[in-house]
Coordinates of C-alpha atoms (C1' of nucleotides) in Angstrom, one line a residue:
Chain A
M1 CA 35.8 11.0 2.4
K2 CA 36.5 12.7 -0.9
L3 CA 35.5 16.3 -1.2
N4 CA 33.1 15.9 -4.1
D5 CA 31.3 13.3 -2.1
S6 CA 30.3 15.8 0.6
C7 CA 26.7 17.0 0.9
K8 CA 27.9 20.4 -0.2
Y9 CA 28.4 19.2 -3.8
C10 CA 25.7 16.5 -3.8
E11 CA 23.1 17.2 -6.5
V12 CA 20.3 15.6 -4.4
A13 CA 21.1 17.3 -1.1
Q14 CA 18.4 19.8 -1.6
L15 CA 15.9 16.9 -1.6
C16 CA 17.3 14.7 1.1
L17 CA 18.6 17.4 3.4
P18 CA 16.4 20.3 2.7
L19 CA 16.5 23.9 1.8
S20 CA 14.7 24.5 5.0
V21 CA 17.9 23.9 6.9
N22 CA 20.0 26.2 5.0
A23 CA 20.7 27.8 8.3
L24 CA 23.0 24.9 9.1
P25 CA 26.3 24.5 7.3
H26 CA 26.4 21.4 5.1
S27 CA 29.2 20.1 7.1
A28 CA 26.7 19.5 9.9
F29 CA 25.2 16.8 7.7
D30 CA 28.5 15.5 6.5
E31 CA 29.2 14.8 10.1
I32 CA 26.2 12.6 10.7
V33 CA 26.6 10.8 7.4
S34 CA 28.7 7.9 8.7
R35 CA 29.7 6.6 5.2
R36 CA 28.8 6.7 1.6
I37 CA 28.6 3.3 0.1
E38 CA 29.2 2.5 -3.5
M39 CA 27.0 -0.4 -4.5
E40 CA 27.3 -2.8 -7.5
K41 CA 24.1 -3.7 -9.2
G42 CA 22.4 -6.6 -7.3
S43 CA 24.2 -6.1 -4.0
T44 CA 22.3 -5.5 -0.8
V45 CA 22.7 -2.9 1.9
F46 CA 20.7 -4.6 4.6
N47 CA 18.6 -7.7 4.8
L48 CA 15.2 -8.7 6.3
G49 CA 15.5 -8.9 10.1
N50 CA 18.7 -6.9 10.5
T51 CA 18.7 -4.5 13.4
F52 CA 17.7 -1.0 12.4
T53 CA 20.5 1.4 13.0
S54 CA 20.4 3.9 10.2
F55 CA 18.4 5.6 7.5
Y56 CA 19.9 5.5 4.1
A57 CA 19.6 8.2 1.5
V58 CA 19.9 7.4 -2.2
K59 CA 22.7 9.5 -3.7
H60 CA 22.4 8.0 -7.1
G61 CA 20.9 4.9 -8.6
I62 CA 17.7 3.1 -7.9
F63 CA 17.0 0.6 -5.1
K64 CA 14.2 -1.8 -4.1
I65 CA 13.1 -3.4 -0.8
F66 CA 11.7 -6.8 -1.2
I67 CA 10.8 -10.0 0.7
I68 CA 10.5 -13.5 -0.5
T69 CA 7.2 -15.2 0.5
E70 CA 6.9 -18.8 1.6
D71 CA 5.8 -19.9 -1.8
G72 CA 8.8 -18.3 -3.4
R73 CA 7.4 -15.1 -4.9
E74 CA 9.3 -11.9 -4.6
Q75 CA 7.2 -9.1 -3.1
I76 CA 8.6 -5.6 -3.7
E77 CA 7.6 -3.3 -0.9
S78 CA 8.9 -0.2 -2.7
F79 CA 11.4 1.3 -5.1
Y80 CA 13.7 4.2 -4.0
Y81 CA 15.0 7.0 -6.2
P82 CA 17.7 9.6 -5.8
G83 CA 17.3 12.0 -2.9
E84 CA 15.0 9.7 -1.0
F85 CA 15.2 8.3 2.5
I86 CA 15.0 4.6 3.2
G87 CA 14.2 2.9 6.5
F88 CA 11.2 4.9 7.8
D89 CA 9.2 1.7 8.4
A90 CA 12.0 0.2 10.5
V91 CA 12.0 2.8 13.3
D92 CA 9.1 1.4 15.2
S93 CA 9.9 -2.3 15.1
G94 CA 13.6 -1.8 15.3
Y95 CA 14.5 -4.1 12.4
Y96 CA 14.5 -3.8 8.7
R97 CA 11.5 -5.3 7.0
G98 CA 13.1 -6.6 3.8
D99 CA 16.3 -6.7 1.7
L100 CA 17.5 -3.4 0.3
Q101 CA 19.1 -4.1 -3.1
A102 CA 20.6 -1.9 -5.8
L103 CA 18.9 -2.2 -9.2
T104 CA 21.9 -0.5 -10.9
D105 CA 25.3 0.6 -9.8
S106 CA 24.4 3.0 -7.1
C107 CA 25.4 5.0 -4.0
V108 CA 23.8 5.4 -0.7
C109 CA 24.6 7.6 2.3
E110 CA 24.3 6.0 5.7
I111 CA 22.7 8.2 8.3
P112 CA 22.8 6.7 11.8
Y113 CA 19.3 7.2 13.4
A114 CA 20.7 8.2 16.8
S115 CA 22.7 11.1 15.4
F116 CA 20.0 12.2 13.1
I117 CA 17.4 12.3 15.9
E118 CA 19.9 14.2 18.1
L119 CA 20.3 16.8 15.3
C120 CA 16.5 17.0 15.0
N121 CA 16.3 17.9 18.7
S122 CA 18.5 20.9 18.2
V123 CA 17.2 21.9 14.8
P124 CA 13.4 22.1 14.7
S125 CA 13.2 22.7 11.0
L126 CA 15.0 19.4 10.4
Q127 CA 12.5 17.6 12.7
E128 CA 9.7 19.1 10.6
H129 CA 11.4 18.0 7.4
L130 CA 11.6 14.5 8.6
I131 CA 7.9 14.5 9.7
K132 CA 7.0 15.9 6.2
L133 CA 8.9 13.2 4.5
M134 CA 7.2 10.5 6.5
S135 CA 3.9 12.1 5.9
Q136 CA 4.5 12.1 2.2
R137 CA 5.4 8.5 2.3
I138 CA 2.1 7.6 4.1
G139 CA 0.1 9.6 1.5
Q140 CA 1.9 7.9 -1.4
N141 CA 1.1 4.5 -0.2
H142 CA -2.6 5.3 0.0
C143 CA -2.6 6.6 -3.6
L144 CA -1.0 3.5 -5.0
R145 CA -3.4 1.3 -3.1
L146 CA -6.5 2.9 -4.4
N147 CA -6.0 1.7 -7.9
T148 CA -7.3 -1.7 -8.6
K149 CA -7.4 -2.5 -12.3
S150 CA -4.1 -3.4 -14.0
I151 CA -4.1 -0.4 -16.3
E152 CA -4.8 2.0 -13.3
K153 CA -2.0 0.4 -11.3
I154 CA 0.5 0.8 -14.1
A155 CA -0.6 4.3 -14.9
S156 CA -0.3 5.4 -11.3
F157 CA 3.0 3.6 -10.9
L158 CA 4.4 5.5 -13.9
I159 CA 3.1 8.8 -12.7
N160 CA 4.6 8.1 -9.3
F161 CA 7.9 7.1 -10.9
T162 CA 8.2 10.1 -13.2
S163 CA 7.2 12.7 -10.6
R164 CA 9.7 11.3 -8.1
M165 CA 12.4 11.3 -10.7
D166 CA 11.5 14.8 -11.8
R167 CA 12.0 16.1 -8.3
F168 CA 15.8 15.8 -8.4
K169 CA 16.2 16.4 -12.1
P170 CA 13.4 18.4 -13.7
N171 CA 12.4 18.6 -17.4
Q172 CA 13.4 15.1 -18.2
F173 CA 12.1 13.7 -21.5
N174 CA 13.5 10.2 -21.3
Y175 CA 13.9 8.4 -18.0
H176 CA 16.3 5.7 -17.2
F177 CA 14.0 2.9 -16.2
P178 CA 15.9 -0.1 -15.0
M179 CA 13.2 -2.2 -13.4
S180 CA 12.1 -5.4 -15.2
R181 CA 8.5 -6.3 -16.0
A182 CA 8.6 -8.9 -13.4
E183 CA 9.8 -6.4 -10.7
I184 CA 7.0 -4.0 -11.6
G185 CA 4.5 -6.9 -11.3
D186 CA 6.0 -8.0 -8.0
H187 CA 5.5 -4.4 -6.8
L188 CA 1.9 -3.9 -8.0
G189 CA 0.5 -7.4 -7.5
L190 CA 0.5 -8.3 -11.2
T191 CA 2.2 -10.9 -13.3
A192 CA 5.0 -10.0 -15.7
E193 CA 2.9 -11.0 -18.6
T194 CA 0.1 -8.6 -17.5
V195 CA 2.6 -5.8 -17.2
T196 CA 3.9 -6.4 -20.7
R197 CA 0.4 -6.5 -22.1
T198 CA -0.5 -3.3 -20.3
F199 CA 2.6 -1.6 -21.6
T200 CA 1.7 -2.7 -25.1
I201 CA -1.7 -1.1 -24.7
L202 CA -0.2 2.1 -23.5
R203 CA 2.3 2.1 -26.3
N204 CA -0.3 1.4 -29.0
K205 CA -2.3 4.4 -27.6
Q206 CA 0.9 6.6 -28.1
I207 CA 0.8 7.3 -24.3
I208 CA 4.3 5.9 -23.5
E209 CA 7.3 4.6 -25.3
C210 CA 9.3 2.0 -23.5
S211 CA 12.2 0.2 -25.1
G212 CA 15.1 -1.4 -23.3
K213 CA 15.8 0.5 -20.1
T214 CA 14.4 3.8 -21.4
L215 CA 11.0 5.2 -20.7
T216 CA 9.4 8.1 -22.5
I217 CA 6.0 9.7 -21.5
H218 CA 4.3 11.1 -24.6
N219 CA 0.9 11.9 -22.9
L220 CA 1.0 12.5 -19.2
R221 CA -2.5 13.8 -19.2
A222 CA -3.8 10.5 -20.5
L223 CA -1.9 8.6 -17.8
Q224 CA -3.4 10.8 -15.2
K225 CA -6.9 10.2 -16.4
L226 CA -6.3 6.5 -16.0
S227 CA -5.4 6.7 -12.4
F228 CA -6.7 8.3 -9.1
V229 CA -5.5 11.0 -6.9
V230 CA -2.1 11.9 -7.9
Chain B
M1 CA -13.9 20.7 29.9
K2 CA -15.3 18.0 32.2
L3 CA -12.8 16.5 34.5
N4 CA -13.3 12.9 33.4
D5 CA -12.7 14.0 29.8
S6 CA -9.1 15.0 30.6
C7 CA -6.1 12.9 29.4
K8 CA -5.5 11.9 33.0
Y9 CA -8.6 9.7 33.1
C10 CA -8.6 8.7 29.4
E11 CA -8.3 5.0 29.0
V12 CA -6.4 5.3 25.7
A13 CA -4.0 8.0 26.8
Q14 CA -1.2 5.5 27.3
L15 CA -1.5 4.7 23.6
C16 CA -2.0 8.1 22.0
L17 CA 0.2 10.1 24.4
P18 CA 2.7 7.6 25.5
L19 CA 4.2 6.2 28.6
S20 CA 7.4 7.5 27.4
V21 CA 6.4 11.0 28.4
N22 CA 5.3 10.2 31.9
A23 CA 7.8 12.8 32.9
L24 CA 5.3 15.4 31.8
P25 CA 2.1 16.0 33.8
H26 CA -1.0 15.0 31.9
S27 CA -2.2 18.6 32.0
A28 CA 0.5 19.5 29.5
F29 CA -1.5 17.4 27.0
D30 CA -4.8 18.7 28.1
E31 CA -3.5 22.1 27.2
I32 CA -2.7 21.2 23.6
V33 CA -5.9 19.3 23.1
S34 CA -8.0 22.2 21.8
R35 CA -11.4 20.4 22.1
R36 CA -12.9 16.9 22.5
I37 CA -15.6 16.4 19.9
E38 CA -18.6 14.0 20.5
M39 CA -19.6 12.7 17.1
E40 CA -22.8 11.0 16.0
K41 CA -22.6 8.0 13.8
G42 CA -22.2 9.1 10.2
S43 CA -21.0 12.7 10.9
T44 CA -17.7 13.9 9.5
V45 CA -14.9 15.7 11.3
F46 CA -13.2 17.1 8.2
N47 CA -13.6 16.7 4.4
L48 CA -11.4 16.2 1.4
G49 CA -9.4 19.3 0.6
N50 CA -9.9 21.0 4.0
T51 CA -6.8 22.8 5.2
F52 CA -4.8 20.7 7.6
T53 CA -4.6 22.2 11.0
S54 CA -4.8 19.4 13.5
F55 CA -4.2 15.8 14.2
Y56 CA -7.1 14.0 15.7
A57 CA -6.9 11.2 18.3
V58 CA -9.7 8.6 18.6
K59 CA -10.9 8.7 22.2
H60 CA -13.6 6.1 21.6
G61 CA -15.5 4.7 18.6
I62 CA -14.2 3.8 15.1
F63 CA -13.6 6.1 12.1
K64 CA -12.9 5.8 8.4
I65 CA -11.3 8.1 5.9
F66 CA -12.6 7.8 2.4
I67 CA -12.9 9.5 -1.0
I68 CA -15.5 9.1 -3.7
T69 CA -14.0 8.4 -7.1
E70 CA -15.3 9.9 -10.3
D71 CA -17.3 6.8 -11.1
G72 CA -19.0 6.9 -7.8
R73 CA -17.2 4.2 -5.9
E74 CA -16.3 4.8 -2.3
Q75 CA -12.6 4.2 -1.6
I76 CA -11.7 3.7 2.1
E77 CA -8.1 4.8 2.7
S78 CA -8.1 3.6 6.3
F79 CA -10.0 2.8 9.5
Y80 CA -9.0 4.3 12.8
Y81 CA -9.4 2.7 16.2
P82 CA -9.3 4.0 19.8
G83 CA -6.0 5.6 20.8
E84 CA -4.9 6.2 17.2
F85 CA -3.8 9.4 15.5
I86 CA -5.4 10.7 12.4
G87 CA -4.0 13.1 9.9
F88 CA -0.4 12.0 9.4
D89 CA -0.8 12.0 5.6
A90 CA -2.0 15.6 5.6
V91 CA 1.1 17.2 7.0
D92 CA 3.1 17.3 3.8
S93 CA 0.4 18.5 1.4
G94 CA -1.3 20.8 3.9
Y95 CA -4.8 19.5 3.3
Y96 CA -6.8 16.5 4.3
R97 CA -6.9 13.7 1.7
G98 CA -10.4 12.5 2.4
D99 CA -13.5 12.7 4.6
L100 CA -13.1 11.6 8.2
Q101 CA -16.4 10.0 9.3
A102 CA -17.5 8.2 12.5
L103 CA -18.8 4.7 12.0
T104 CA -20.4 4.7 15.4
D105 CA -21.1 7.3 18.0
S106 CA -17.6 8.4 18.8
C107 CA -15.3 10.9 20.3
V108 CA -12.1 12.5 19.0
C109 CA -9.6 14.9 20.5
E110 CA -8.4 17.7 18.3
I111 CA -4.6 18.3 18.6
P112 CA -3.5 21.4 16.7
Y113 CA -0.4 20.6 14.7
A114 CA 1.4 23.8 15.6
S115 CA 1.1 23.3 19.4
F116 CA 2.0 19.6 19.1
I117 CA 5.2 20.3 17.1
E118 CA 6.1 23.0 19.6
L119 CA 5.8 20.5 22.4
C120 CA 7.8 18.0 20.4
N121 CA 10.6 20.6 20.2
S122 CA 10.9 20.8 24.0
V123 CA 10.2 17.1 24.7
P124 CA 12.4 14.9 22.7
S125 CA 10.7 11.7 23.8
L126 CA 7.4 13.0 22.4
Q127 CA 9.1 13.7 19.1
E128 CA 10.4 10.2 19.0
H129 CA 6.9 8.9 19.9
L130 CA 5.5 10.7 16.9
I131 CA 8.1 9.4 14.6
K132 CA 7.5 5.8 15.8
L133 CA 3.8 6.2 15.3
M134 CA 4.4 7.4 11.7
S135 CA 6.9 4.6 11.2
Q136 CA 4.3 2.1 12.4
R137 CA 1.7 3.5 10.0
I138 CA 4.1 3.2 7.0
G139 CA 4.9 -0.5 7.9
Q140 CA 1.3 -1.4 8.3
N141 CA 0.5 0.0 4.8
H142 CA 3.1 -2.2 3.3
C143 CA 1.9 -5.3 5.1
L144 CA -1.7 -4.9 3.9
R145 CA -0.5 -4.1 0.3
L146 CA 1.5 -7.3 0.0
N147 CA -1.6 -9.6 0.2
T148 CA -3.2 -10.1 -3.2
K149 CA -5.8 -12.9 -3.0
S150 CA -9.1 -12.1 -1.4
I151 CA -8.7 -14.6 1.4
E152 CA -5.2 -13.2 2.2
K153 CA -6.6 -9.7 2.2
I154 CA -9.4 -10.5 4.5
A155 CA -7.2 -12.5 6.8
S156 CA -4.6 -9.8 7.1
F157 CA -7.3 -7.2 7.6
L158 CA -8.8 -9.1 10.5
I159 CA -5.4 -9.7 12.1
N160 CA -4.7 -6.0 11.7
F161 CA -8.0 -5.1 13.2
T162 CA -7.8 -7.3 16.2
S163 CA -4.2 -6.5 17.0
R164 CA -5.0 -2.8 16.9
M165 CA -8.1 -3.2 19.1
D166 CA -6.2 -5.4 21.5
R167 CA -3.6 -2.6 22.1
F168 CA -6.1 -0.5 24.0
K169 CA -8.1 -3.3 25.5
P170 CA -6.2 -6.6 25.8
N171 CA -7.7 -10.1 26.1
Q172 CA -10.8 -9.4 24.2
F173 CA -12.8 -12.4 23.0
N174 CA -15.5 -10.7 21.1
Y175 CA -14.9 -7.5 19.1
H176 CA -17.4 -4.8 18.3
F177 CA -17.1 -4.8 14.5
P178 CA -19.2 -2.1 13.1
M179 CA -18.0 -1.9 9.5
S180 CA -20.2 -3.3 6.7
R181 CA -19.2 -5.8 4.1
A182 CA -19.2 -3.1 1.5
E183 CA -16.9 -0.9 3.6
I184 CA -14.4 -3.7 4.1
G185 CA -14.6 -4.3 0.4
D186 CA -14.1 -0.6 -0.4
H187 CA -11.0 -0.7 1.8
L188 CA -9.4 -3.9 0.4
G189 CA -10.4 -3.5 -3.2
L190 CA -13.0 -6.3 -3.2
T191 CA -16.7 -6.3 -3.7
A192 CA -19.2 -6.7 -0.8
E193 CA -20.2 -10.1 -2.3
T194 CA -16.6 -11.4 -2.3
V195 CA -16.2 -10.2 1.3
T196 CA -19.4 -12.1 2.3
R197 CA -18.2 -15.2 0.5
T198 CA -14.8 -15.1 2.1
F199 CA -16.3 -14.6 5.6
T200 CA -18.5 -17.6 4.9
I201 CA -15.4 -19.7 4.0
L202 CA -13.7 -18.6 7.2
R203 CA -16.8 -19.3 9.2
N204 CA -17.2 -22.8 7.8
K205 CA -13.6 -23.5 8.6
Q206 CA -14.3 -22.5 12.3
I207 CA -11.7 -19.8 12.0
I208 CA -14.0 -16.9 12.8
E209 CA -17.6 -16.2 13.9
C210 CA -19.2 -13.0 12.7
S211 CA -22.8 -12.2 13.3
G212 CA -24.3 -8.8 13.3
K213 CA -21.8 -6.3 14.6
T214 CA -19.8 -8.8 16.6
L215 CA -16.6 -10.6 15.5
T216 CA -15.0 -13.6 17.3
I217 CA -11.7 -15.0 16.3
H218 CA -11.6 -18.8 17.0
N219 CA -8.3 -19.6 15.4
L220 CA -5.8 -16.8 15.1
R221 CA -3.0 -19.1 14.1
A222 CA -5.0 -20.2 11.0
L223 CA -5.6 -16.6 10.1
Q224 CA -1.9 -15.8 10.4
K225 CA -1.0 -18.7 8.1
L226 CA -3.3 -17.2 5.5
S227 CA -1.6 -13.8 5.4
F228 CA 1.9 -12.4 5.2
V229 CA 4.2 -10.6 7.5
V230 CA 2.1 -9.6 10.5
Chain C
dC1 C1' -46.1 -4.6 11.1
dG2 C1' -44.4 -2.9 7.0
dT3 C1' -40.2 -0.4 5.0
dG4 C1' -35.5 -0.3 3.9
dC5 C1' -31.0 -1.5 4.1
dA6 C1' -27.4 -5.2 4.7
dA7 C1' -26.1 -9.8 4.1
dT8 C1' -26.4 -13.9 1.7
dT9 C1' -26.6 -17.0 -2.2
dG10 C1' -26.7 -18.2 -7.1
dA11 C1' -25.7 -17.6 -12.1
dT12 C1' -23.0 -15.6 -15.5
dC13 C1' -19.1 -12.9 -17.2
dT14 C1' -14.5 -11.1 -17.6
dA15 C1' -9.9 -9.4 -16.4
dA16 C1' -6.0 -11.2 -15.0
dC17 C1' -3.4 -15.6 -14.2
dT18 C1' -1.2 -19.7 -15.8
dC19 C1' 1.1 -22.3 -19.0
dA20 C1' 3.7 -22.4 -23.1
dA21 C1' 6.0 -21.0 -27.2
dC22 C1' 8.9 -17.8 -29.3
dC23 C1' 12.1 -14.0 -30.0
dA24 C1' 15.8 -10.6 -29.2
dA25 C1' 19.8 -9.2 -26.7
dC26 C1' 23.7 -10.4 -24.6
dG27 C1' 27.7 -12.9 -22.8
dT28 C1' 30.7 -16.8 -22.9
dG29 C1' 33.8 -20.1 -24.7
dG30 C1' 35.6 -22.7 -28.4
Chain D
dC1 C1' 34.0 -15.1 -35.6
dC2 C1' 30.3 -18.1 -34.7
dA3 C1' 27.6 -21.5 -31.8
dC4 C1' 25.5 -21.6 -27.6
dG5 C1' 23.1 -20.9 -23.4
dT6 C1' 20.8 -17.5 -20.6
dT7 C1' 17.8 -13.9 -19.5
dG8 C1' 14.0 -10.8 -20.2
dG9 C1' 10.3 -9.4 -23.2
dT10 C1' 6.4 -10.5 -26.1
dT11 C1' 2.4 -13.0 -27.7
dG12 C1' -1.2 -16.7 -27.7
dA13 C1' -4.5 -20.1 -25.7
dG14 C1' -7.0 -21.8 -22.0
dT15 C1' -8.3 -21.4 -17.0
dT16 C1' -10.0 -19.2 -12.9
dA17 C1' -10.7 -16.0 -9.2
dG18 C1' -13.3 -12.4 -8.4
dA19 C1' -16.7 -9.0 -10.5
dT20 C1' -21.3 -8.3 -12.0
dC21 C1' -26.1 -8.9 -12.1
dA22 C1' -30.0 -10.6 -9.9
dA23 C1' -33.0 -12.8 -6.6
dT24 C1' -33.9 -13.9 -1.6
dT25 C1' -33.4 -13.6 3.2
dG26 C1' -32.7 -11.4 7.5
dC27 C1' -32.7 -7.8 10.6
dA28 C1' -33.3 -3.0 12.6
dC29 C1' -36.2 0.6 13.3
dG30 C1' -40.0 3.9 13.0

DNA sequence: CGTGCAATTGATCTAACTCAACCAACGTGG
DNA sequence: CCACGTTGGTTGAGTTAGATCAATTGCACG
């Protein structure tokens, strides 16, 4: 493993492996990270039904987990951003519940579940950190579900996106926003056309700017007023 | 505390406090359950914004957590059935994210978070149980979210309901089903009328029977075919 | 036995879907 | 360098599932 790959120099380590465990040397984490995987855009880390063995933490890039339904639609369970853990929903059943795919050239750290749990047993603050992360995930799901109209869904999705991107890199003005209209729709239960139209409305209202793969939020307050419970 | 109230004689203890911790005497749990609260239909255990202090476990009855939106609609985040834990989403933020209300005369056990976590630290299998429960909750949310059409939503809701009720009391034919059409709608993002109409469709197809507060599933297979990823 | 709430059913209305055309960006190969 | 196909985004027209509004029935409860 290259030195500058280690948790010690990782810019998202404070998010994924928390401040609260500053007591531990970073090397304790480097030991449980079994490998860091460089991913090309479009390649998958695991697939639906694979046996659950590890969490993955996003080092850089953006990922999605999706399933293909019988009638051929792609359903995106969730997107994952830098510093975030992947695989919480697989612990209980013991297998991954979709394909994990990189939206851009990306890198994930593989964290074998068994070693992680073992470390949790000896480090209570790490255990609590895990529980908080899972708690946060549960709360986020609820928030997104409560918005029903298309403009509410898009607004809360954008707020969710920017707040999660801000966590690892504050004070951004422009965001790299690689997901397609179709992917956003497949995540929110809308068609790509409806996503486009809603973006157009938000653009005309000077609330956002979205060209190519770049997103700019001009009026966060207005977005918040369009959605519930941030 | 009355003897027959204790975890030892609780019919849902195997669900809420798991088989996996058989090593511990039940009294260890009785000690961390600070009180068992008998609730009348309609009364609330905690309210939106209250400081998070405890998980609650449903001993008997059915609960909902809901918020009232600015425009006066009731949004039901989730229902909770016997043997289930309540409050996972409150750990991270430190406050409860809605009102917890009993749908019927019910009983919950209050489990202070601090004592529970402390016990987790000394009992690894309990820690793992908690993580599995949270994992399960995350997976459930995803499943429900992936259904978009009203009949898919209702079908997956009914499957989810019956499978969760079956866990603590297997081989049921009829289910006590106290939630109103409006509440189901407020949970799934549908109107009460649409819920009624969808129930009528399912009844006419001989898939379910639903009169008063009683639900009967005649054709589970058909329900499963109507929804995704159970 | 009335009162009130929940469920049902019917008649519109509308937001989002579907289908389709068109455009812009990009990559490839001649 | 340009012609070409491919892919994703945008826009328009028509359709439809579910919302809304309204009336009616049924049931629980004092």
